[in-house]
PDB file of N, CA and C in Angstrom:
ATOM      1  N   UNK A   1       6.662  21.801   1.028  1.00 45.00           N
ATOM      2  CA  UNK A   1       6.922  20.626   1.819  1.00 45.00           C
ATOM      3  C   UNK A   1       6.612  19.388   0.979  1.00 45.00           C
ATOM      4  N   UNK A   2       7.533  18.763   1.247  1.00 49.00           N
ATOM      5  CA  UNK A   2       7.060  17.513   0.561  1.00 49.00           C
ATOM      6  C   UNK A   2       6.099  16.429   0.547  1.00 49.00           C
ATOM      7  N   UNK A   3       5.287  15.720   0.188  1.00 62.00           N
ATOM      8  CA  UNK A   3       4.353  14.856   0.404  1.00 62.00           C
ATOM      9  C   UNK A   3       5.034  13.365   0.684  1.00 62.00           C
ATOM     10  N   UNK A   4       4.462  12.564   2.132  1.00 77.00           N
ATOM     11  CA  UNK A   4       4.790  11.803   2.241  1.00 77.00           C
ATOM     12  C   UNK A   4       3.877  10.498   1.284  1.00 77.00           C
ATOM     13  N   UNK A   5       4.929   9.826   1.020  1.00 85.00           N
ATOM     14  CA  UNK A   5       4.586   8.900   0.243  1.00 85.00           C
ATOM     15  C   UNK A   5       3.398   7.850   0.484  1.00 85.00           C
ATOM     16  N   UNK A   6       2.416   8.018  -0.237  1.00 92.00           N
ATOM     17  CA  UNK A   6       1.453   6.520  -0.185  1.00 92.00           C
ATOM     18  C   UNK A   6       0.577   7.083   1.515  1.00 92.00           C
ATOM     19  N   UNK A   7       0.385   8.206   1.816  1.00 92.00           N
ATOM     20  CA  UNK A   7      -0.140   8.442   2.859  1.00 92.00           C
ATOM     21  C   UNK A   7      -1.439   7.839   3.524  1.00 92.00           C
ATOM     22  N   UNK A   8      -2.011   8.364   2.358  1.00 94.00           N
ATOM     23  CA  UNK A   8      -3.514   7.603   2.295  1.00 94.00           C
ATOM     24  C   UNK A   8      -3.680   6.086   2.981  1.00 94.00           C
ATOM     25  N   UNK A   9      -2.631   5.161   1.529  1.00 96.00           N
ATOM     26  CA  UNK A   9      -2.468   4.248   2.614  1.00 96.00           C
ATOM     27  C   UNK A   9      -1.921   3.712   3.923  1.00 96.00           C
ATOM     28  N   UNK A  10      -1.201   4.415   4.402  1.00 95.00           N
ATOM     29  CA  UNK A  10      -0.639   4.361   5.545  1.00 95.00           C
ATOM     30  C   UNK A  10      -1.536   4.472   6.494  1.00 95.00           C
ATOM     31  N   UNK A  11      -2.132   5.625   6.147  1.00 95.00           N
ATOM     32  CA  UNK A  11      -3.356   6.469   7.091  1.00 95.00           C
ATOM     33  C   UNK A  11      -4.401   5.496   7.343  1.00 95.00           C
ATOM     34  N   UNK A  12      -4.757   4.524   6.432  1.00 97.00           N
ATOM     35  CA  UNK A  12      -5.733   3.372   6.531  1.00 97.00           C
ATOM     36  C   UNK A  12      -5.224   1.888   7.320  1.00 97.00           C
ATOM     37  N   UNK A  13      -3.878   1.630   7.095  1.00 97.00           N
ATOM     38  CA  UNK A  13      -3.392   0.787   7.458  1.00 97.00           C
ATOM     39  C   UNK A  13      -3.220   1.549   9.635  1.00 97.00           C
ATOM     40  N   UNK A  14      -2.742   2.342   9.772  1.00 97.00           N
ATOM     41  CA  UNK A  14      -2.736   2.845  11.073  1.00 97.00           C
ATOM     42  C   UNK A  14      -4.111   2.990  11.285  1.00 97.00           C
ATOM     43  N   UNK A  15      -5.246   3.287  10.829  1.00 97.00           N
ATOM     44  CA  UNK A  15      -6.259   3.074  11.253  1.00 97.00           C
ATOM     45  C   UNK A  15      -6.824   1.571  11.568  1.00 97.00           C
ATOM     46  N   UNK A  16      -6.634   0.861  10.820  1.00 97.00           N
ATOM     47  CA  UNK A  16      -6.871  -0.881  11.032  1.00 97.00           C
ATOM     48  C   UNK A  16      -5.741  -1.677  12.026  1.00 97.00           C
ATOM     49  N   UNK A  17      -5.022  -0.904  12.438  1.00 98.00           N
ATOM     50  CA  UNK A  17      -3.668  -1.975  12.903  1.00 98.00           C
ATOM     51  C   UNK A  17      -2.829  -2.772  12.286  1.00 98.00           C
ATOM     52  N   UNK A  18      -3.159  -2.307  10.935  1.00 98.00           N
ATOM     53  CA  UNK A  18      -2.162  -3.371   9.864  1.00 98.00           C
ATOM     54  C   UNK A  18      -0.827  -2.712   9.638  1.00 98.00           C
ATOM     55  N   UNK A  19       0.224  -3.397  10.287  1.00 97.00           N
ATOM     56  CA  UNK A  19       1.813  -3.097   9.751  1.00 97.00           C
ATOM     57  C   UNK A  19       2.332  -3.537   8.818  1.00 97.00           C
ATOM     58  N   UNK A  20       3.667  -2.811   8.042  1.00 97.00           N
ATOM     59  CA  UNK A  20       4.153  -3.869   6.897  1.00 97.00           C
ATOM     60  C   UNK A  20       4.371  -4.896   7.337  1.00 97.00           C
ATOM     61  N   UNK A  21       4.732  -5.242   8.697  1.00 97.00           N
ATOM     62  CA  UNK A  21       5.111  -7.218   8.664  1.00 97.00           C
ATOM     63  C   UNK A  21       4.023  -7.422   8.872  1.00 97.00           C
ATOM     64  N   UNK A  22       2.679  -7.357   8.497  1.00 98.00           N
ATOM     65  CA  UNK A  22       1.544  -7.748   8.600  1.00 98.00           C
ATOM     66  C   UNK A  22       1.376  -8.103   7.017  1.00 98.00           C
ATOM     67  N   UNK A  23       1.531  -7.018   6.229  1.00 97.00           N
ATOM     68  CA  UNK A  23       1.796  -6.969   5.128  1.00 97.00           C
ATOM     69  C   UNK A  23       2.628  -7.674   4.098  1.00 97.00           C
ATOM     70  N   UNK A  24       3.777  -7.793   4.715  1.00 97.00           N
ATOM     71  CA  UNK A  24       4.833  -8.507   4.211  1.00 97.00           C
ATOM     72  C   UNK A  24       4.035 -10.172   4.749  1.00 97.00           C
ATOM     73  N   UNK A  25       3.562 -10.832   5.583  1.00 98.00           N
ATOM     74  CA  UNK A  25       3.485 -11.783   5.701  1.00 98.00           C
ATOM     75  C   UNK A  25       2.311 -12.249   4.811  1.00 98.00           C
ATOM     76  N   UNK A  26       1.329 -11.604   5.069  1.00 97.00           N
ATOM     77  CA  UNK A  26       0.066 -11.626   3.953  1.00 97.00           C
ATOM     78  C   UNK A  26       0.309 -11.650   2.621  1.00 97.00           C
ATOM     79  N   UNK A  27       1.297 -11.338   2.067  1.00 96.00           N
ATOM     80  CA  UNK A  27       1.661 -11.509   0.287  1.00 96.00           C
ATOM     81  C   UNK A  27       3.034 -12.274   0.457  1.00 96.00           C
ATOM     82  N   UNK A  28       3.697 -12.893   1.595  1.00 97.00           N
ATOM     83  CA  UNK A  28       5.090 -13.826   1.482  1.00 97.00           C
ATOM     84  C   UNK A  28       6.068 -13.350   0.834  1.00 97.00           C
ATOM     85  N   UNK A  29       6.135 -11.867   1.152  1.00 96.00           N
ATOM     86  CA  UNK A  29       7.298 -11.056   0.420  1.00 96.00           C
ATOM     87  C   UNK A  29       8.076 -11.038   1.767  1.00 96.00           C
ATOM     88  N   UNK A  30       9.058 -10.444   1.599  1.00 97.00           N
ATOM     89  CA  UNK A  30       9.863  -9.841   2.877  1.00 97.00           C
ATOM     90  C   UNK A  30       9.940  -8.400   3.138  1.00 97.00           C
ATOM     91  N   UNK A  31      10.335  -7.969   4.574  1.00 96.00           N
ATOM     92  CA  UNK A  31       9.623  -6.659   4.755  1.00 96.00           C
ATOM     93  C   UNK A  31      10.385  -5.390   4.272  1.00 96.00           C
ATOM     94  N   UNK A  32      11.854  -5.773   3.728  1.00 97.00           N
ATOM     95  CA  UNK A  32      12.229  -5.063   2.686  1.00 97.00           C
ATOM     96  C   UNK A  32      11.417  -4.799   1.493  1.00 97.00           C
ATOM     97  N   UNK A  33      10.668  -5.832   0.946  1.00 97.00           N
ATOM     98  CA  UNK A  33      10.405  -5.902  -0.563  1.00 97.00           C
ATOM     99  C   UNK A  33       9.378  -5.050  -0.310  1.00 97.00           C
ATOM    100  N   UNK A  34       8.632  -4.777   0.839  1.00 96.00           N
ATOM    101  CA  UNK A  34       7.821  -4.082   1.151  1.00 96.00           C
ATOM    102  C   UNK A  34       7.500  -2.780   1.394  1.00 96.00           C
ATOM    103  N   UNK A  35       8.718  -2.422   2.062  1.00 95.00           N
ATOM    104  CA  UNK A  35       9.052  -0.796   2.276  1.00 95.00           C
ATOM    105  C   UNK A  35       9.603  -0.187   1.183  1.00 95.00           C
ATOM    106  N   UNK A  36      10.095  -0.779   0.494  1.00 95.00           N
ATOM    107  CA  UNK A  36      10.795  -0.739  -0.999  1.00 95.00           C
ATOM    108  C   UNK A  36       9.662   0.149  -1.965  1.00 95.00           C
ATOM    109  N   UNK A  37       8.348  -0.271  -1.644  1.00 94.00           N
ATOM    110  CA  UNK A  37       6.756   0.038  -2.111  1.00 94.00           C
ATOM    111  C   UNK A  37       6.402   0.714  -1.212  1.00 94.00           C
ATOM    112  N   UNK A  38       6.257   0.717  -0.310  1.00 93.00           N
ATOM    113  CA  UNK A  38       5.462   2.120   0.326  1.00 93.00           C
ATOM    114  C   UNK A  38       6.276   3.457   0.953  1.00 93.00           C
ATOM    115  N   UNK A  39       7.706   3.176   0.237  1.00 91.00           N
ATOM    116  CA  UNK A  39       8.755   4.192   0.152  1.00 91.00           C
ATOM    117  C   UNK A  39       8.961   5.287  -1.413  1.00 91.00           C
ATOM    118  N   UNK A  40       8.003   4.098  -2.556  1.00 89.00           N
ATOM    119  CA  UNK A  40       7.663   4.441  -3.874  1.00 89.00           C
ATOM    120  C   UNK A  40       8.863   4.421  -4.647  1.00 89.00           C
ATOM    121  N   UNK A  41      10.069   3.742  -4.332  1.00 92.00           N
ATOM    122  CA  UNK A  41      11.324   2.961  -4.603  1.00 92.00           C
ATOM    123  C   UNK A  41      10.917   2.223  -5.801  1.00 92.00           C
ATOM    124  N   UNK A  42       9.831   1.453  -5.879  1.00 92.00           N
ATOM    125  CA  UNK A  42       9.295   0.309  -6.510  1.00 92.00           C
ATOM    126  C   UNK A  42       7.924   0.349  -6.723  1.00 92.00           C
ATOM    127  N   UNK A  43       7.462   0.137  -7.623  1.00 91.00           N
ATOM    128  CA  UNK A  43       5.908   0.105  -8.074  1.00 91.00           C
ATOM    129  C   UNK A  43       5.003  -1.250  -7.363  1.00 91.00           C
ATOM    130  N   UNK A  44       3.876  -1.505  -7.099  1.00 91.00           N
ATOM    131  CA  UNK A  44       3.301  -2.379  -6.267  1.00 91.00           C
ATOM    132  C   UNK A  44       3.186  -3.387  -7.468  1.00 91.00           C
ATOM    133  N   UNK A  45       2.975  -4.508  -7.075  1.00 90.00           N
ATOM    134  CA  UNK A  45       2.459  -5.792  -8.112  1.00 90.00           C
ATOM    135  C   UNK A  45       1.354  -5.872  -7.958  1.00 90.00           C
ATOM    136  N   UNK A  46       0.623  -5.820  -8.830  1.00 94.00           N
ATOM    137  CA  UNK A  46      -1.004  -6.174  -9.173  1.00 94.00           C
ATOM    138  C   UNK A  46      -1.287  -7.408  -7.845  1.00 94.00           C
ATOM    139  N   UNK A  47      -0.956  -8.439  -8.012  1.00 96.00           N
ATOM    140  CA  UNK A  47      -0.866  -9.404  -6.987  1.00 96.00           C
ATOM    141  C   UNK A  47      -1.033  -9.233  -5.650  1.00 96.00           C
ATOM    142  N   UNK A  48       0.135  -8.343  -5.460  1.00 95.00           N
ATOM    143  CA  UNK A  48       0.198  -7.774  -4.137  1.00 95.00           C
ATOM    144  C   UNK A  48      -0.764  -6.563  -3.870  1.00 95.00           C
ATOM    145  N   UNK A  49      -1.165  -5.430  -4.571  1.00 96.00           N
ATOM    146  CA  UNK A  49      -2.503  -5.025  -4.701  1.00 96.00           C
ATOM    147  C   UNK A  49      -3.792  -5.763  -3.807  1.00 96.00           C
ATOM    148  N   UNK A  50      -4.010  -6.724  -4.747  1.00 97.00           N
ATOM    149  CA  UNK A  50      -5.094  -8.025  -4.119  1.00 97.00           C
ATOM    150  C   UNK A  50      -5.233  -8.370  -3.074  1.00 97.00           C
ATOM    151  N   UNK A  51      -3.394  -8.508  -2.255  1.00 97.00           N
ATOM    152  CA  UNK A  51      -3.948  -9.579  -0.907  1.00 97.00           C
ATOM    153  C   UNK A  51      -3.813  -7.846  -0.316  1.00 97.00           C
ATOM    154  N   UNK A  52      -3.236  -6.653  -0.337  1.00 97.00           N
ATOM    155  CA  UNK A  52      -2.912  -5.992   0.488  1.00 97.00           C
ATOM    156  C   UNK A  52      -4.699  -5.280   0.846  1.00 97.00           C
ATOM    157  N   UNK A  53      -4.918  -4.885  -0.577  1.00 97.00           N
ATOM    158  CA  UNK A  53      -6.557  -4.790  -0.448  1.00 97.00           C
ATOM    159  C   UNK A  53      -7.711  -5.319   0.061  1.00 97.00           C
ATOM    160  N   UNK A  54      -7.419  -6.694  -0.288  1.00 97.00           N
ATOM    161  CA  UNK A  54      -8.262  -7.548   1.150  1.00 97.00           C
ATOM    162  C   UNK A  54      -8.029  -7.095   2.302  1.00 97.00           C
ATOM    163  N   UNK A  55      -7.150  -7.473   2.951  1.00 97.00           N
ATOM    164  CA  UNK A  55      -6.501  -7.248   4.237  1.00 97.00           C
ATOM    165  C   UNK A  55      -6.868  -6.009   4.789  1.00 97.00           C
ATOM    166  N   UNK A  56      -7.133  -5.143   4.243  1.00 97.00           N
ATOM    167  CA  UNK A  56      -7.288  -3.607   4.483  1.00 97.00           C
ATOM    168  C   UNK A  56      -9.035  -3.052   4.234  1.00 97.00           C
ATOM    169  N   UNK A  57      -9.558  -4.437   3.419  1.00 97.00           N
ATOM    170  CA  UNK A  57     -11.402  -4.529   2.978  1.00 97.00           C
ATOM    171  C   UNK A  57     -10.964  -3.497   2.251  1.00 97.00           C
ATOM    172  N   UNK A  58     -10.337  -3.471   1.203  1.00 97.00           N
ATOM    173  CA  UNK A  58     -10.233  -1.514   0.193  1.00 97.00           C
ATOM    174  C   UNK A  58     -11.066  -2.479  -0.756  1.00 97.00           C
ATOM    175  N   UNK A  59     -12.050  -1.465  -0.904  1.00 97.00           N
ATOM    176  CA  UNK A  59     -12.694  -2.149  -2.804  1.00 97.00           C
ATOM    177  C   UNK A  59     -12.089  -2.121  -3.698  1.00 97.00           C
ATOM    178  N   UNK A  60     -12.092  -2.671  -4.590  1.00 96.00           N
ATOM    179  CA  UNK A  60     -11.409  -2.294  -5.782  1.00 96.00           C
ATOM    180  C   UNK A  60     -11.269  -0.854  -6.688  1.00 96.00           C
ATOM    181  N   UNK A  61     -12.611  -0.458  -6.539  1.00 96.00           N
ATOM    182  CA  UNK A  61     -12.735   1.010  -7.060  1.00 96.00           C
ATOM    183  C   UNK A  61     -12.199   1.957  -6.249  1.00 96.00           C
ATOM    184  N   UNK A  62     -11.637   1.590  -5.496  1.00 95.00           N
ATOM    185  CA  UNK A  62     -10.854   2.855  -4.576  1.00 95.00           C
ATOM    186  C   UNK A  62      -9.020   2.432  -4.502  1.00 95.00           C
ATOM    187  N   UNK A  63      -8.990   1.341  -5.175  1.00 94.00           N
ATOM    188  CA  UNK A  63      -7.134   1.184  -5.299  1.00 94.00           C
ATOM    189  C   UNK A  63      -6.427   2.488  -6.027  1.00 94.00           C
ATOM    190  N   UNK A  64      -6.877   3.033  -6.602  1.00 92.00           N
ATOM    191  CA  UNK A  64      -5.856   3.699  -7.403  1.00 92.00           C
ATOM    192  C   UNK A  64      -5.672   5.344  -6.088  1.00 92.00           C
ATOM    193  N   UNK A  65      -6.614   5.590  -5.546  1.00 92.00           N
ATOM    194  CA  UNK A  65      -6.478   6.375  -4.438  1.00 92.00           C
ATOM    195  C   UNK A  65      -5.525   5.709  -3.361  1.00 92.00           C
ATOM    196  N   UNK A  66      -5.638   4.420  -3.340  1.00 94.00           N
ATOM    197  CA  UNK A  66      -4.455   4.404  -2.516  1.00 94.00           C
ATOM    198  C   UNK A  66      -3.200   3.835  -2.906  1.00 94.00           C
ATOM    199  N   UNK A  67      -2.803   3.257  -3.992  1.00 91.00           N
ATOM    200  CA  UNK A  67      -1.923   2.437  -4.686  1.00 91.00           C
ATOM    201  C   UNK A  67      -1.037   3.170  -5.412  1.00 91.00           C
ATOM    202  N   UNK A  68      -1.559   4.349  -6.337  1.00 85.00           N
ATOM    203  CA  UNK A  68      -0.778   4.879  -7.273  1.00 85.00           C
ATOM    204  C   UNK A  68      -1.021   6.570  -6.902  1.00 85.00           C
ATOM    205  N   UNK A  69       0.645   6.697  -6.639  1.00 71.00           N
ATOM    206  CA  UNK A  69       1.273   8.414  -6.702  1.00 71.00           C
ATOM    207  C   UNK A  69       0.412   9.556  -7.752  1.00 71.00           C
ATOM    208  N   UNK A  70       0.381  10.704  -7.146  1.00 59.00           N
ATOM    209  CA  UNK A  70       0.072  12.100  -8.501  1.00 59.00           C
ATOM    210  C   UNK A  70       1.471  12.465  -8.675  1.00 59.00           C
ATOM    211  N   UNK A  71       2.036  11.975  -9.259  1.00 57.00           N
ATOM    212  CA  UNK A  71       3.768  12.960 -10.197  1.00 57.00           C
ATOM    213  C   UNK A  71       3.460  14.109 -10.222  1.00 57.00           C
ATOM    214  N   UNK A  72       2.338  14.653 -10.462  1.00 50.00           N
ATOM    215  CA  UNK A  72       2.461  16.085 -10.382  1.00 50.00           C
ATOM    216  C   UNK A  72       2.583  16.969  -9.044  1.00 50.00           C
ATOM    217  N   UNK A  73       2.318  15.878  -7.678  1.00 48.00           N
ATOM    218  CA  UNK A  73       2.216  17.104  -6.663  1.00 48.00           C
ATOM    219  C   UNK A  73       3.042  16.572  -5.595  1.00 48.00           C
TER     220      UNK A  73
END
């Protein structure tokens, strides 16, 4: 079965109440540019990292658990 994409974060964001147009408004992207990234279409911007991590209180030492894919699984 396949692994859904970026779960983790999803799983955190549905835990907080944060949606992508929550998301999308918090970094002034649009909510395409957004799903585009948590569809793994597109790699996240460091930038966007920042405000999405605030928004969500993620520390920094825990972005890569939720930011970046395992290719291998």
């Amino acid at each position: 079965m396949a692994r859904r994409k970026f779960a983790k974060l999803k799983a955190l964001m549905f835990e907080q109440e944060v949606t992508q147009a929550d998301i999308a408004k918090a970094t002034g992207r649009s909510q395409t540019y957004i799903a585009s990234r948590m569809t793994g279409r597109e790699v996240f911007d460091l930038n966007d990292m920042k405000v999405i991590a605030s928004l969500l209180d993620l520390p920094r030492e825990k972005w890569l658990d939720y930011f970046m894919e395992d290719k291998g699984n």
